[in-house]
Tab-separated table of C-alpha atoms and ligand atoms in Angstrom:
chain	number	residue	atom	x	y	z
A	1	UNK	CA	0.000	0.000	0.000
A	2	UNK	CA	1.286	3.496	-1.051
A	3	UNK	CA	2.104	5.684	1.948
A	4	UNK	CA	-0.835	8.145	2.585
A	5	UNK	CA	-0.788	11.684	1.244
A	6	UNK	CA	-2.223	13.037	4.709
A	7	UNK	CA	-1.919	13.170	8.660
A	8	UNK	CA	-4.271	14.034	10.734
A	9	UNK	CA	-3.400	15.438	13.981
A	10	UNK	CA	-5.955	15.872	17.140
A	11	UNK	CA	-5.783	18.236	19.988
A	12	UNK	CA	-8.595	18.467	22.844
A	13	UNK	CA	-9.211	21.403	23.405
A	14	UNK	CA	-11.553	23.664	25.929
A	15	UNK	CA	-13.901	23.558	28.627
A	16	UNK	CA	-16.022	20.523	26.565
A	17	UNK	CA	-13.819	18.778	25.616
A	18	UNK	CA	-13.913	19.513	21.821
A	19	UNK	CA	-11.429	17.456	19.344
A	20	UNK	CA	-10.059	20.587	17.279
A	21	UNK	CA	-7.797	18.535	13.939
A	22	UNK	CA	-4.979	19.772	12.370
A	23	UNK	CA	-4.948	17.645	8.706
A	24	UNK	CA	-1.514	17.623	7.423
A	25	UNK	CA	-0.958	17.048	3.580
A	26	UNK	CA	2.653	15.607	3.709
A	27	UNK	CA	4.111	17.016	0.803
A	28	UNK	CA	2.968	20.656	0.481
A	29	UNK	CA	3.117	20.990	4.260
A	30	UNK	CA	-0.141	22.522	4.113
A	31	UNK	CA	-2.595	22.340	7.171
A	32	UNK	CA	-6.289	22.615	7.362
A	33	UNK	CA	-7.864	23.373	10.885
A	34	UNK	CA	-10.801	21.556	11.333
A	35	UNK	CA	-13.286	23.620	13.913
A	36	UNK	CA	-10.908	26.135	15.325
A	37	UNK	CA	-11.924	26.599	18.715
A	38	UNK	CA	-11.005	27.861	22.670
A	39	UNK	CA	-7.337	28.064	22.180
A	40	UNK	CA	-6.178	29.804	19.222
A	41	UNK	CA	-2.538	29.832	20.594
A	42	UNK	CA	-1.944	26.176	20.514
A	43	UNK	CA	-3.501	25.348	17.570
A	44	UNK	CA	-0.988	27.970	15.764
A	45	UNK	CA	1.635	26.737	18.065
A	46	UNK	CA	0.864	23.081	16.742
A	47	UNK	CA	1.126	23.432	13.558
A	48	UNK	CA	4.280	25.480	13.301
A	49	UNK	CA	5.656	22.897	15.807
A	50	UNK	CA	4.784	20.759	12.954
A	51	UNK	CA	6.429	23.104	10.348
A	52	UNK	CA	2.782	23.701	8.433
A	53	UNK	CA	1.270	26.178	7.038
A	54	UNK	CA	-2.745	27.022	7.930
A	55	UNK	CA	-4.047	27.234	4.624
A	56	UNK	CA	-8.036	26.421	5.618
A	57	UNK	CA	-10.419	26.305	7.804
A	58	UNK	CA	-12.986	23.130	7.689
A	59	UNK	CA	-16.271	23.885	9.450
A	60	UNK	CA	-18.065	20.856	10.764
A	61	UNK	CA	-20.488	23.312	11.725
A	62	UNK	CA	-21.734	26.971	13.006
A	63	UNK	CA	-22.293	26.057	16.637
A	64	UNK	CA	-19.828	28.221	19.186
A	65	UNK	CA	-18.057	25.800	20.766
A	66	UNK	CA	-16.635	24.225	16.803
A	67	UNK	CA	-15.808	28.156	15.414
A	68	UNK	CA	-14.881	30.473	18.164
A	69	UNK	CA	-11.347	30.494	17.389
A	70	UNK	CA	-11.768	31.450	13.616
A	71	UNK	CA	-10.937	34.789	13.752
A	72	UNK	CA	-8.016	34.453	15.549
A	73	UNK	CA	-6.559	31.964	13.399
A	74	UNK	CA	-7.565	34.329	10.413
A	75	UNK	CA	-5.347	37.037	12.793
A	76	UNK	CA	-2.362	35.114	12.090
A	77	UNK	CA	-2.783	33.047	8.937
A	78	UNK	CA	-4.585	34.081	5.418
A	79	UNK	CA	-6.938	31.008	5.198
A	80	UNK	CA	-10.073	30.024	2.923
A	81	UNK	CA	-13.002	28.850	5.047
A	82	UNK	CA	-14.989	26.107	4.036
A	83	UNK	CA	-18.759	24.860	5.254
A	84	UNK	CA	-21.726	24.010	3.609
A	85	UNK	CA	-24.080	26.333	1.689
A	86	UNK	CA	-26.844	25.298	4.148
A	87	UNK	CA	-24.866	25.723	6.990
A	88	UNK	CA	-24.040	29.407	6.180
A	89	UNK	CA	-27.482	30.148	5.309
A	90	UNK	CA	-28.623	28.508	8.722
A	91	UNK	CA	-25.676	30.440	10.621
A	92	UNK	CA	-26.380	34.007	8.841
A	93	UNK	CA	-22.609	34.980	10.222
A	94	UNK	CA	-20.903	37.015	8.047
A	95	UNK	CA	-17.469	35.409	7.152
A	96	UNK	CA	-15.261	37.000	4.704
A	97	UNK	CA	-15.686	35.582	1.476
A	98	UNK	CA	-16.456	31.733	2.435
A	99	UNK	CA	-16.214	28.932	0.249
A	100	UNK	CA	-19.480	27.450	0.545
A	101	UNK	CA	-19.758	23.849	-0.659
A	102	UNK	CA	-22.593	21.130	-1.509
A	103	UNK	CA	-22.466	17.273	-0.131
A	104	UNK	CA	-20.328	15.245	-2.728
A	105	UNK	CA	-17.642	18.391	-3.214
A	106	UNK	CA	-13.968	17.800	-2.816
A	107	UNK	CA	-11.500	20.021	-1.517
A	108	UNK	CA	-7.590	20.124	-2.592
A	109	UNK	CA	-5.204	20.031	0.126
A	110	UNK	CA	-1.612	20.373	-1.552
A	111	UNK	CA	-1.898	16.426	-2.803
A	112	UNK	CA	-4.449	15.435	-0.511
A	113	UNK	CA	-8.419	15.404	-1.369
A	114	UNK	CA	-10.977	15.789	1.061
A	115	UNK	CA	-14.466	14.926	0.170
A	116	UNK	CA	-17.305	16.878	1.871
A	117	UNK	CA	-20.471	14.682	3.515
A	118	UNK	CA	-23.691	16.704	4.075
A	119	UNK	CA	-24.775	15.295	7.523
A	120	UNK	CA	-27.865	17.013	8.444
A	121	UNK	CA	-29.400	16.118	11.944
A	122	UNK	CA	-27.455	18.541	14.742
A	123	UNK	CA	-27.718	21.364	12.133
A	124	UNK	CA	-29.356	21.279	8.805
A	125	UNK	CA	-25.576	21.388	6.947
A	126	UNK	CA	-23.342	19.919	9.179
A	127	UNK	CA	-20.905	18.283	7.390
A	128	UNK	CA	-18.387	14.921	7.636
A	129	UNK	CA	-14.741	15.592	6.106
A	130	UNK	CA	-13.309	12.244	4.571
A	131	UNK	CA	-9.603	11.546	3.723
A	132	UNK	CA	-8.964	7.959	2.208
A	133	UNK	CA	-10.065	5.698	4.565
A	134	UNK	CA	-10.635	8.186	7.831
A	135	UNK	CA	-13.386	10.807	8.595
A	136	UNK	CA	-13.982	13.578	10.825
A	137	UNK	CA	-17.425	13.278	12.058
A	138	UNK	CA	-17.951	16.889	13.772
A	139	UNK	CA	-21.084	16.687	16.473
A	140	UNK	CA	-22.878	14.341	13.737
A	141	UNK	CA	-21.032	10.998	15.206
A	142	UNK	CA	-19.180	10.516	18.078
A	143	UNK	CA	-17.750	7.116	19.586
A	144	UNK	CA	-21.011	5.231	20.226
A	145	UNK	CA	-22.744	8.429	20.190
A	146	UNK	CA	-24.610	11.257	18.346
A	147	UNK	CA	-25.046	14.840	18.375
A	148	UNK	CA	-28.098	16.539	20.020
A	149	UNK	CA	-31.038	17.034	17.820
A	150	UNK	CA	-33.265	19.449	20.088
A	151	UNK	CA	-31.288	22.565	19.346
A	152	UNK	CA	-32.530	25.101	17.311
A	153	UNK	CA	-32.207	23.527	13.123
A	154	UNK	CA	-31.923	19.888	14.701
A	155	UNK	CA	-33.632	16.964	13.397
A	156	UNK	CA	-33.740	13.861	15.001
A	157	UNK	CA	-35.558	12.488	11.707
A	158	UNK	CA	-32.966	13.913	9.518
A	159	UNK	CA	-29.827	12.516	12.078
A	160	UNK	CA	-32.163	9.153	10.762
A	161	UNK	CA	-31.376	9.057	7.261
A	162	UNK	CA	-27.921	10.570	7.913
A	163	UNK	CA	-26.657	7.308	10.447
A	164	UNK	CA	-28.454	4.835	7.942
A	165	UNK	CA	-26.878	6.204	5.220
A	166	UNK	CA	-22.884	6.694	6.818
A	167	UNK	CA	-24.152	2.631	7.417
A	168	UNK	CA	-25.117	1.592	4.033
A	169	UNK	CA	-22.150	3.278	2.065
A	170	UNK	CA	-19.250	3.734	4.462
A	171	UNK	CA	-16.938	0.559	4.781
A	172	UNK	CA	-16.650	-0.421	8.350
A	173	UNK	CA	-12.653	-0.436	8.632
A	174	UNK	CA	-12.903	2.984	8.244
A	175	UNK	CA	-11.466	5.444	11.065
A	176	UNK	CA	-13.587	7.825	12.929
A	177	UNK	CA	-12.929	11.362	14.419
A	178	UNK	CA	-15.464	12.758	16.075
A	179	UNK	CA	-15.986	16.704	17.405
A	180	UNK	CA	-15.732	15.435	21.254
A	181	UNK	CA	-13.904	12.987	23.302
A	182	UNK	CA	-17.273	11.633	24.679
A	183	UNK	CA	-16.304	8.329	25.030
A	184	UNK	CA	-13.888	5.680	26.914
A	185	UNK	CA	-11.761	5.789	23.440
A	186	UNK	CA	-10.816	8.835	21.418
A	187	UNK	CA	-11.457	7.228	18.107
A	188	UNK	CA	-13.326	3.750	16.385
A	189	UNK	CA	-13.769	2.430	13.369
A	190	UNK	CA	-17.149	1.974	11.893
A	191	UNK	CA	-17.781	-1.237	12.278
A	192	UNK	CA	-17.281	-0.735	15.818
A	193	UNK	CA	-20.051	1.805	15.727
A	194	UNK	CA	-22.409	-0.477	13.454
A	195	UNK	CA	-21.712	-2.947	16.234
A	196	UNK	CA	-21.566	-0.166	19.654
A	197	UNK	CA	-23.661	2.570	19.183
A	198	UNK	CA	-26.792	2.486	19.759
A	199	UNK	CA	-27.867	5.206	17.628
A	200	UNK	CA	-27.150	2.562	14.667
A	201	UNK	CA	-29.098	-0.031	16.050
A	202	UNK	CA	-32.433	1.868	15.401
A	203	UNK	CA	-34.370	0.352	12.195
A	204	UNK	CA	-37.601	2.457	12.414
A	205	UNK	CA	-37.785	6.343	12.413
A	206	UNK	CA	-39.903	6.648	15.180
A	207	UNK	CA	-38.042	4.312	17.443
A	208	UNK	CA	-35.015	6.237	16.917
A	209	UNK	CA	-36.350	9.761	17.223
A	210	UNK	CA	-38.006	8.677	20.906
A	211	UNK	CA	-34.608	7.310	21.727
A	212	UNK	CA	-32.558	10.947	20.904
A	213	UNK	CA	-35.009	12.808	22.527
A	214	UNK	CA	-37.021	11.107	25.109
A	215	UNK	CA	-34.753	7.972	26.839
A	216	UNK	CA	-30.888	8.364	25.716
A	217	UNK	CA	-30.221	11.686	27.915
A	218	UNK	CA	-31.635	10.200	30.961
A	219	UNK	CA	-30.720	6.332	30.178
A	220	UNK	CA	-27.071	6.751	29.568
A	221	UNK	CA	-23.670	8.455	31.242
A	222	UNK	CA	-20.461	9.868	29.864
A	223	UNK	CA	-17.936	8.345	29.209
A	224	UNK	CA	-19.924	6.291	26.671
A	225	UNK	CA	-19.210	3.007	26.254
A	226	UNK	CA	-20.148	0.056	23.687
A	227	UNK	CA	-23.864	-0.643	24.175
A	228	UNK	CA	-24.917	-3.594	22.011
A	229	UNK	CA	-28.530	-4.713	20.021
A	230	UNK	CA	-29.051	-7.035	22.825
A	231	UNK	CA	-28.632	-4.843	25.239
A	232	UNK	CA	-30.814	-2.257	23.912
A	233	UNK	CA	-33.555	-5.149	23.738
A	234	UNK	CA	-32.760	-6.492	26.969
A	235	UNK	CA	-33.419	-3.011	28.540
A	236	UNK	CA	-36.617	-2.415	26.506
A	237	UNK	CA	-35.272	0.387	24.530
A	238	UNK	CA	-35.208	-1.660	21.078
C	301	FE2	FE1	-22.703	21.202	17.967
């Protein structure tokens, strides 16, 4: 197997414990910030530790605790900010000339490609950034979680179709980095999801949207851990 274009480097950052990414592309040394957040000074101090330069900003999406370091990386490096047309018309923040992007895009990273998911379900364009065989998952999936869908442009129907469909066309060796270290492991690989999360085990809409917002906030602590099908049944909650 050819050595991989790419690096992705993770930092937790901030009073919730956010997962801010630094993705590397090896041969340009050019860096993309995913969800610049809480401390702008490390994440610049990272990457010239590093010996990259911040050419772009990748928005998982608008919420404060994923974008409040923007301008202060923009203070210090000229970058190109990329989300979502949805997202920025859901946000209505004014950013400088963004690069606004549909599901299915892909963005050039020196010799790297990143290919843009539209994950609606926390926000109505959050989005899932995939290199090769890896993806950063924002507050869309975490380790045998999901994001919220009761704030304001959440859908716990649309989080639905998004989890089936990451299920149906995503290969289960594939890596996961998620937009919070939620669980008892940093990172997983699909399959381990398909198998652990109990968002995935959900065949029926309905089902699922009781689960996110009636029974999973008051049935379940943090860290998360591994919850099978059978235990889901076993506990009446499948
Ligand atoms: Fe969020």
């Amino acid at each position: 197997m050819s050595e991989s274009s790419f690096k992705l480097h993770s930092m937790e950052l901030g009073p919730m414990e956010n997962f801010v990414y630094l993705v590397e592309d090896v041969a340009s040394r050019r860096c993309a910030v995913v969800d610049p957040a809480w401390e702008v000074e490390r994440i610049v101090q990272r990457a010239n530790e590093l010996d990259l330069k911040i050419t772009d900003i990748l928005l998982t999406h608008s919420h404060h605790d994923h974008i409040n370091g923007i301008e202060g990386v923009l203070e210090q490096a000229s970058a190109e900010v990329h989300l979502l047309n949805p997202e920025y018309e859901f946000w209505q923040h004014e950013l400088d000339k963004p690069s606004l992007h549909h599901g299915g895009d892909e963005i050039r990273l020196g010799e790297s490609t990143i290919l843009i998911h539209h994950t609606p379900g926390h926000t109505p364009g959050s989005a899932c950034y995939q290199l090769g065989n890896e993806i950063i998952t924002g507050d869309t999936l975490f380790v045998f979680g999901c994001g919220r869908c009761d704030f304001h442009g959440g859908s716990p129907e649309d989080m639905f179709v998004t989890l089936r469909n990451m299920k149906e066309r995503l290969p289960a060796d594939m890596l996961i980095h998620p937009g919070h270290n939620y669980s008892v492991q940093a990172t997983s690989t699909l399959g381990e999801e398909f198998d652990g999360n109990p968002f995935m085990h959900y065949e029926d809409e309905e089902s699922f949207v009781n689960y996110r917002m009636q029974v999973h906030d008051r049935t379940r602590d943090e860290p998360y851990a591994a919850v099978s099908k059978q235990q889901l049944k076993i506990a009446n909650l499948l």
